[in-house]
XYZ file of N, CA and C in Angstrom:
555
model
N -2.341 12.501 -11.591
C -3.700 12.572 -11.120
C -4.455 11.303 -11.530
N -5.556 10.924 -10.641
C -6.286 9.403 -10.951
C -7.455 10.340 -10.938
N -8.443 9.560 -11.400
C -10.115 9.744 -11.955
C -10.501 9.102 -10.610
N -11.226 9.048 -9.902
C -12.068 8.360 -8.350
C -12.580 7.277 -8.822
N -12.999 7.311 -10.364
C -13.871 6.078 -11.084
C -12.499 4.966 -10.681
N -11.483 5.341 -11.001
C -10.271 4.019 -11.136
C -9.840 3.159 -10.666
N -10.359 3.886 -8.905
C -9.496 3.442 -7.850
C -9.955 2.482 -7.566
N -8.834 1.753 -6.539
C -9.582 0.214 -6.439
C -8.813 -0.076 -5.001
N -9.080 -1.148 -4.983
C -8.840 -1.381 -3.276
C -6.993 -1.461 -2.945
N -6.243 -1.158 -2.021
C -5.189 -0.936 -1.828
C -3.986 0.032 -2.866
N -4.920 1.014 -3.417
C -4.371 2.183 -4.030
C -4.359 3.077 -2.866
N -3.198 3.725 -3.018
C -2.714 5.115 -2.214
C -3.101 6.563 -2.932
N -3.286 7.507 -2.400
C -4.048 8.562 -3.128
C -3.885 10.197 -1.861
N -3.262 11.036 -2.302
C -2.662 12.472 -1.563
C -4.604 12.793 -1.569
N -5.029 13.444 -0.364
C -6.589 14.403 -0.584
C -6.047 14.848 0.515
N -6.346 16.918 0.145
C -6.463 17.658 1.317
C -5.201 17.305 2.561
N -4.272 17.367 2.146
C -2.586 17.123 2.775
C -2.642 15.512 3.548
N -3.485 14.467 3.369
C -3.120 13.547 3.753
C -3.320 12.634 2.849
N -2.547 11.600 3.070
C -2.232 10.225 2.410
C -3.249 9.425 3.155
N -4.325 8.549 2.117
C -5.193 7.776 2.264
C -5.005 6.617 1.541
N -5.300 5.224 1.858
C -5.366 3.991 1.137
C -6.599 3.556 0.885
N -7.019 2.941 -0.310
C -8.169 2.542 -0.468
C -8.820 1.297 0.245
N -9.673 1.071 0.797
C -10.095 -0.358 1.659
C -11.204 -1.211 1.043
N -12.413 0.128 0.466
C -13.470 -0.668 -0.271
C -13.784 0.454 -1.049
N -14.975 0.492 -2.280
C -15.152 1.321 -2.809
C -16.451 1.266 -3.726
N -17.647 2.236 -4.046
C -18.962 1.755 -4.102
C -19.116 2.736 -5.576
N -18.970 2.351 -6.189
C -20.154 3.717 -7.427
C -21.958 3.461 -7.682
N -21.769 4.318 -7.363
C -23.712 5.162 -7.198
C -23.822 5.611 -8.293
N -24.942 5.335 -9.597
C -25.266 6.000 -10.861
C -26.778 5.849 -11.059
N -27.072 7.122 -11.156
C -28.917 6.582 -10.982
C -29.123 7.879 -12.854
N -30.400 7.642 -13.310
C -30.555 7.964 -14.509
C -30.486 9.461 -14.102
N -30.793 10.400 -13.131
C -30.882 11.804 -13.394
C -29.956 12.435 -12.527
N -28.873 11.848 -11.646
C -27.947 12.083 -11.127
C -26.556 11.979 -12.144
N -25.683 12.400 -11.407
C -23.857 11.823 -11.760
C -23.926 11.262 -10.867
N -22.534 10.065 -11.437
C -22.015 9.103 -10.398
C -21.539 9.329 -9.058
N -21.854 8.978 -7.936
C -21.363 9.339 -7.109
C -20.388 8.324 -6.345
N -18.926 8.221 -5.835
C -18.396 7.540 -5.719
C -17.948 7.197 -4.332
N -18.290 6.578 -3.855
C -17.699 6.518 -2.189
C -16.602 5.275 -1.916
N -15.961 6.218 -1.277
C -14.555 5.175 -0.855
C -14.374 5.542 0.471
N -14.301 4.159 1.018
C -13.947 3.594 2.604
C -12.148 3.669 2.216
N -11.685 4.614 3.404
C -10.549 4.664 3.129
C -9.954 4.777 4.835
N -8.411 4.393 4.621
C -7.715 4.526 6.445
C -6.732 5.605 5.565
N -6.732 6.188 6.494
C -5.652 7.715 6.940
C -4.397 7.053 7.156
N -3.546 6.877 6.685
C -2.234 6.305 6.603
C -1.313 6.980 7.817
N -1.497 8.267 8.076
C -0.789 9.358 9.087
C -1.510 8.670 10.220
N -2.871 8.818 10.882
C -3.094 8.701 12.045
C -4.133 7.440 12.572
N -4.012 6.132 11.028
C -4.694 5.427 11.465
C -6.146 5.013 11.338
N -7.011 6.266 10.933
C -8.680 6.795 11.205
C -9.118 6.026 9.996
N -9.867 5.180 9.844
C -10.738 4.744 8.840
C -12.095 5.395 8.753
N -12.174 6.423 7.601
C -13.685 6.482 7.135
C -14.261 6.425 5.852
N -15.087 7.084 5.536
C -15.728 7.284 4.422
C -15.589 8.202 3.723
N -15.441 8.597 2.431
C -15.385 9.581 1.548
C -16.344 9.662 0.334
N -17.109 10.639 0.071
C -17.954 11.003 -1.263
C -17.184 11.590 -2.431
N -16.903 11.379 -3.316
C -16.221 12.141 -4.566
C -17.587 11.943 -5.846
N -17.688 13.157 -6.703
C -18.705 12.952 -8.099
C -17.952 12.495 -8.967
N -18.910 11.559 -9.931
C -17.538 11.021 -10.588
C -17.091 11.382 -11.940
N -15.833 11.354 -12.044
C -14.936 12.235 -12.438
C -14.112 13.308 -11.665
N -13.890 13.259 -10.349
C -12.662 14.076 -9.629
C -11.534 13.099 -9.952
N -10.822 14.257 -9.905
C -9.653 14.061 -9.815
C -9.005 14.079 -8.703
N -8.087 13.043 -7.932
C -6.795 13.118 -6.678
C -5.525 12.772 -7.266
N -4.407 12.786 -6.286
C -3.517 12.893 -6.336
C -2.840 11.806 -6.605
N -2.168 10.952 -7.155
C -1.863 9.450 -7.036
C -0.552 9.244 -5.711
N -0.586 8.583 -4.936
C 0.945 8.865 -4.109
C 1.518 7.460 -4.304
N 2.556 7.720 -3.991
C 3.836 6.527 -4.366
C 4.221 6.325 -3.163
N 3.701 5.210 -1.762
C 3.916 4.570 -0.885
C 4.474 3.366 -1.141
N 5.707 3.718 -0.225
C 7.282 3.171 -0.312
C 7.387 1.586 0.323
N 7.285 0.476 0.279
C 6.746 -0.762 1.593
C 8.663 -1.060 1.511
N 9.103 -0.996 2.830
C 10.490 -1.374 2.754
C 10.265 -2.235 3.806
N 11.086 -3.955 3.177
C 11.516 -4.503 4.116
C 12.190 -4.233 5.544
N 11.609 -4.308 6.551
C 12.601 -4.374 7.708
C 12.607 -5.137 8.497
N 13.297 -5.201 9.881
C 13.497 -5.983 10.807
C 13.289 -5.249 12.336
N 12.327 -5.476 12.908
C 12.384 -5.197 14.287
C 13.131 -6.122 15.583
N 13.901 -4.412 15.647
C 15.113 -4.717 16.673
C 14.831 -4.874 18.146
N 14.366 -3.949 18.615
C 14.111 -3.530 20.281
C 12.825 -2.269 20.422
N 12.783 -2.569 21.815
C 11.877 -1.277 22.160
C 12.654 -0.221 23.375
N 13.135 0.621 22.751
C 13.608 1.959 23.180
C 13.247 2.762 24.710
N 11.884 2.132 24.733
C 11.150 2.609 26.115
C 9.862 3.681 25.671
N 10.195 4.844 24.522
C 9.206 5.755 23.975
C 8.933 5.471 22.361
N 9.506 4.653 21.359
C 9.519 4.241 20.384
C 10.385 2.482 20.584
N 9.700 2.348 18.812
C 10.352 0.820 18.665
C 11.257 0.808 17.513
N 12.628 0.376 17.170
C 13.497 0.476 16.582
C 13.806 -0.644 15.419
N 13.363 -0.158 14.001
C 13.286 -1.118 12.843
C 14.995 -0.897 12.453
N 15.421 -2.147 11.503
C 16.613 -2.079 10.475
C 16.408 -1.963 9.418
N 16.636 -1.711 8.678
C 16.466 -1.989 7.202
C 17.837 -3.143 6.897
N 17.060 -3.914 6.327
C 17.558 -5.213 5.574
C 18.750 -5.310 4.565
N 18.564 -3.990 4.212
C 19.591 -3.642 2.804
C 20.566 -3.185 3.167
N 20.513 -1.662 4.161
C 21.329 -0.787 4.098
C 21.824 -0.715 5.665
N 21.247 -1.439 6.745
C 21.311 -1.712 7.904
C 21.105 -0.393 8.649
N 20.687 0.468 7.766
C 20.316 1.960 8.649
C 19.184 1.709 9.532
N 18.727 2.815 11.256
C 17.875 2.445 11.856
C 16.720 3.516 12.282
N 15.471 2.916 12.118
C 14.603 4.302 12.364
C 13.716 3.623 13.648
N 13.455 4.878 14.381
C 12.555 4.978 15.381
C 11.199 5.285 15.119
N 10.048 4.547 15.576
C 8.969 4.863 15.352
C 8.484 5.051 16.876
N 7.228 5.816 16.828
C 7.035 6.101 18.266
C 5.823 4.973 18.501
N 5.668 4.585 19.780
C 5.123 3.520 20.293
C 3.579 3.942 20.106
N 2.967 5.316 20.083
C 1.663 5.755 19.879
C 0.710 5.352 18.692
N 2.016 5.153 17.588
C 1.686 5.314 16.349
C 1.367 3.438 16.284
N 1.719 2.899 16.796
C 1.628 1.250 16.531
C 1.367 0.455 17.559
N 0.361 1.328 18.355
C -0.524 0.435 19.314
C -0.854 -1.098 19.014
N -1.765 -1.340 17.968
C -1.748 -2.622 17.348
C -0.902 -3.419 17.431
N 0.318 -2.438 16.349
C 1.055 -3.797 15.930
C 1.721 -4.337 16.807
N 1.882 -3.531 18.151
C 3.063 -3.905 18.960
C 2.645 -5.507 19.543
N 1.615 -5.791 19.572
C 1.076 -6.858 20.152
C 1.128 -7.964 19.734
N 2.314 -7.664 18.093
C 2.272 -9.238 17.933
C 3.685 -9.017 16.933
N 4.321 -7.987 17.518
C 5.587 -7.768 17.065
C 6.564 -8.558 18.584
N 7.541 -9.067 17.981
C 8.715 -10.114 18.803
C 10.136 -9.789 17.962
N 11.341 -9.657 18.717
C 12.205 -8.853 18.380
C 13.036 -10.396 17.203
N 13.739 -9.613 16.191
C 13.655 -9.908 15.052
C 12.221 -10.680 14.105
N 11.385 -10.142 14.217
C 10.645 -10.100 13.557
C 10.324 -9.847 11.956
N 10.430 -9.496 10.884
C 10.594 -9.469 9.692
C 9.108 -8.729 9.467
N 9.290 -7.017 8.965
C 8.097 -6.581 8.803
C 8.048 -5.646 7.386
N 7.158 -4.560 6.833
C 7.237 -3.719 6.008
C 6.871 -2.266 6.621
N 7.301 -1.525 6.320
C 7.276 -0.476 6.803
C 6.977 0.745 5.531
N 5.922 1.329 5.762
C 5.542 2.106 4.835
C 6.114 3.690 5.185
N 6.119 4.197 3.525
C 7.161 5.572 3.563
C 6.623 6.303 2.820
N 5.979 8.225 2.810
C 5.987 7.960 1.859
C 6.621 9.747 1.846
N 7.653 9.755 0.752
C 8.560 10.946 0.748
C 9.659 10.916 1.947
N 9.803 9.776 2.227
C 10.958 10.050 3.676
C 9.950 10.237 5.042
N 8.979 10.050 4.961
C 7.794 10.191 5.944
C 7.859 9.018 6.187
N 7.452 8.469 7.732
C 7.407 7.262 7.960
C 6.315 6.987 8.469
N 5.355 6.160 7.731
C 3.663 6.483 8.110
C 3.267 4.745 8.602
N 3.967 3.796 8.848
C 3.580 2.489 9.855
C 4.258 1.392 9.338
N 3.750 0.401 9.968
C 4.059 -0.916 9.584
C 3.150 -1.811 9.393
N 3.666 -2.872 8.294
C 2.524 -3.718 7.410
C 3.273 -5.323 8.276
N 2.540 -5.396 8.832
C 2.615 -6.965 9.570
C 1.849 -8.158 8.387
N 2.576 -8.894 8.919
C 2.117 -10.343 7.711
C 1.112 -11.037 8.310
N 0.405 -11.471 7.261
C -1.260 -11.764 8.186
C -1.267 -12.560 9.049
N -0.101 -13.048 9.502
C -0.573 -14.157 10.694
C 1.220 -14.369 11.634
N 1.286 -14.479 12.498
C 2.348 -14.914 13.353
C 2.502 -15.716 13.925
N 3.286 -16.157 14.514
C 3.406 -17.456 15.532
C 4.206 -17.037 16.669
N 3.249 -17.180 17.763
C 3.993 -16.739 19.214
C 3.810 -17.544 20.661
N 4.676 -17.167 20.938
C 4.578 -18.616 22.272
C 3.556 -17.933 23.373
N 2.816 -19.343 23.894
C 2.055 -18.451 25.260
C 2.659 -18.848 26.683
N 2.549 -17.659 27.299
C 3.242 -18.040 28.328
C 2.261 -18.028 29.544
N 1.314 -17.635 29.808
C -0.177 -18.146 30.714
C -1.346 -18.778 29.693
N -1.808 -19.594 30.641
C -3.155 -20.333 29.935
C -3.627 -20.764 31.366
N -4.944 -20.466 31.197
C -6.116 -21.141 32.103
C -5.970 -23.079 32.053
N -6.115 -23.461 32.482
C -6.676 -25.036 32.958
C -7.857 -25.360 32.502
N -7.834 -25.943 31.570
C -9.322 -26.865 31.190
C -9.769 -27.552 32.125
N -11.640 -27.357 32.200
C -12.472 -27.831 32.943
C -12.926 -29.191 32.447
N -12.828 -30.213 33.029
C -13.197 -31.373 32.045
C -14.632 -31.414 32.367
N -14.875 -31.961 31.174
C -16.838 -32.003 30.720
C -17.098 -30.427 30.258
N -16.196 -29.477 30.148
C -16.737 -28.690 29.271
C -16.306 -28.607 28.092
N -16.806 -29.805 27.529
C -16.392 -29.734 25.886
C -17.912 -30.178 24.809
N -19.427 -29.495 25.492
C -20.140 -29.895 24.719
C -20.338 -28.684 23.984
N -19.745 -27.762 23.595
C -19.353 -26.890 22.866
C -17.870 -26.660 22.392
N -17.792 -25.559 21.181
C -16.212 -25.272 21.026
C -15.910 -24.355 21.889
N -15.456 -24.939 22.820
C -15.047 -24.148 24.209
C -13.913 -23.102 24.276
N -13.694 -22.372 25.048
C -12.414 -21.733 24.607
C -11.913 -21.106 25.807
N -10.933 -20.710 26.022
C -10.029 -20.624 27.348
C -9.252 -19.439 27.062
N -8.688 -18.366 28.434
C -8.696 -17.248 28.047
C -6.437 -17.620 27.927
N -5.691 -16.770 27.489
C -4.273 -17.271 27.242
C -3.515 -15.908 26.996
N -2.591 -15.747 27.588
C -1.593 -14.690 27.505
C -0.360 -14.857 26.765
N -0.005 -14.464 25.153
C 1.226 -14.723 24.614
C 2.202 -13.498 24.877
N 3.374 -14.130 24.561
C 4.808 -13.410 24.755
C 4.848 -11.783 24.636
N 3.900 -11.838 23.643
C 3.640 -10.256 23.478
C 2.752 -9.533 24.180
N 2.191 -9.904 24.981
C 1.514 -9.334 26.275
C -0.137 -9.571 25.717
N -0.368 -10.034 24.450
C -1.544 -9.849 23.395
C -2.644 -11.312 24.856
N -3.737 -10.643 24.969
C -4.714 -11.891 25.247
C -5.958 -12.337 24.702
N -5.719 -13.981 24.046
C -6.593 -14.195 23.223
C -7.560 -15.307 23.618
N -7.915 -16.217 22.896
C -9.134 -17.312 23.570
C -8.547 -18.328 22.732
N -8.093 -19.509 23.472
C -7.936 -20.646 22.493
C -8.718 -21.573 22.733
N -8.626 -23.104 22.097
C -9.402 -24.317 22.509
C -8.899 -25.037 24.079
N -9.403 -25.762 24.480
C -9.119 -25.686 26.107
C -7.931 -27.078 25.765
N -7.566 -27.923 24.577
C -6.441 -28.830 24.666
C -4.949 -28.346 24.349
N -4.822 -26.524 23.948
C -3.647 -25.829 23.955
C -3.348 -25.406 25.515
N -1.646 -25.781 25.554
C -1.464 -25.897 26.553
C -0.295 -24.791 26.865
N 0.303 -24.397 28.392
C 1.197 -23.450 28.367
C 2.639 -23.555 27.715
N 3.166 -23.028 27.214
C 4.607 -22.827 26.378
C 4.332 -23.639 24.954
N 3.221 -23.397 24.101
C 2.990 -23.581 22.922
C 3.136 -23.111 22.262
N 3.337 -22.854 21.077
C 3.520 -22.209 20.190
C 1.905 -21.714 18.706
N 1.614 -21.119 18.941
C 0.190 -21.012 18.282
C 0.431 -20.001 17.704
N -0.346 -19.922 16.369
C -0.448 -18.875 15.192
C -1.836 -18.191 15.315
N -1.542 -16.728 15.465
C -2.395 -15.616 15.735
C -2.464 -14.584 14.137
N -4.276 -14.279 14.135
C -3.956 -13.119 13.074
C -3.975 -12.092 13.463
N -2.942 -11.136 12.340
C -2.767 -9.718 12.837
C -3.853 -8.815 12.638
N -4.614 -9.604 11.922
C -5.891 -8.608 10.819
C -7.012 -8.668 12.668
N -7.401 -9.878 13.109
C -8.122 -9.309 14.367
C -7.733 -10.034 15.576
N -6.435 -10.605 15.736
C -5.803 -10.983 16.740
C -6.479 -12.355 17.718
N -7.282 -12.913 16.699
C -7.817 -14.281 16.940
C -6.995 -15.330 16.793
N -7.152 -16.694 17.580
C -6.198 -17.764 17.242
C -6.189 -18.410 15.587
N -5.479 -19.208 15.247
C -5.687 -19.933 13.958
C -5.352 -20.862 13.946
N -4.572 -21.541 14.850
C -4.256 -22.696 15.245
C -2.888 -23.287 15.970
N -2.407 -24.418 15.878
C -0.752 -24.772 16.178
C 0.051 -24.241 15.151
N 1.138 -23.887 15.712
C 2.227 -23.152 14.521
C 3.011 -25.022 14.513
């Protein structure tokens, strides 16, 4: 069991049959109150980021979320199919569950995959990728009295906005955190 006072950002924690991760976290203490503790937390099962109130001093559950190296293989058609690195065993995840990530997942890819009890609750993408584009708009010349930006379709079907001197079959580094450009890979 953890105290709510303890927790801190990227702690895992069992409340009310689901597994939650910590994201941010606020303590409230005024002279004629108890502490009151609020934690911004994502639902590890279905994704949902919200808010939570605890007084302080509750007690939760501590959970032991598993991050296993893997490797993404293929897409199945109704799920996408990881390896594990170690043991070369293969699990299916269903395509519902990783809307996101799919958009900047490319087959052998190198990812983490979170577990927790033999439960398979997502994947942890690395903050940034590098993926080729395969449409790009045509720069307008004379529109460069601003940081201009041009709309671009990469390999992964993902569409983002780059500067108008990236050109088609480039290679450019995207983040996974909000799927903005970052520059030439």
């Amino acid at each position: 069991m953890v105290i709510v006072n303890d927790l801190k950002p990227g702690t895992s924690f069992e409340y009310e049959k689901n597994i939650y991760t910590v994201l941010n976290l606020a303590l409230n203490k005024t002279a004629m109150r108890q502490m009151i503790v609020k934690v911004k937390v994502k639902n590890l099962r279905t994704g949902v980021i919200n808010e939570m109130s605890f007084t302080g001093g509750d007690k939760v559950q501590e959970a032991n979320v598993e991050r296993k190296p893997m490797q993404y293989l293929y897409d199945d058609g109704d799920s996408l199919v990881f390896m594990d690195n170690e043991t070369y065993d293969q699990i299916s995840i269903p395509k519902d569950r990783l809307k996101w990530e799919m958009q900047f997942l490319k087959e052998n890819s190198d990812v983490n995959v979170t577990m927790y009890e033999g439960e398979v609750l997502g994947v942890i993408l690395p903050d940034k990728v590098d993926l080729q584009i395969v449409e790009c708009e045509q720069a307008v010349k004379g529109d460069t009295a601003t940081a201009a930006l041009k709309n671009a379709v990469l390999e992964t079907g993902l569409q983002i906005k780059v500067p108008l001197f990236i050109q088609n079959e480039e290679v450019v580094t995207v983040s996974t955190a909000d799927g903005r450009y970052c520059g030439r890979a």
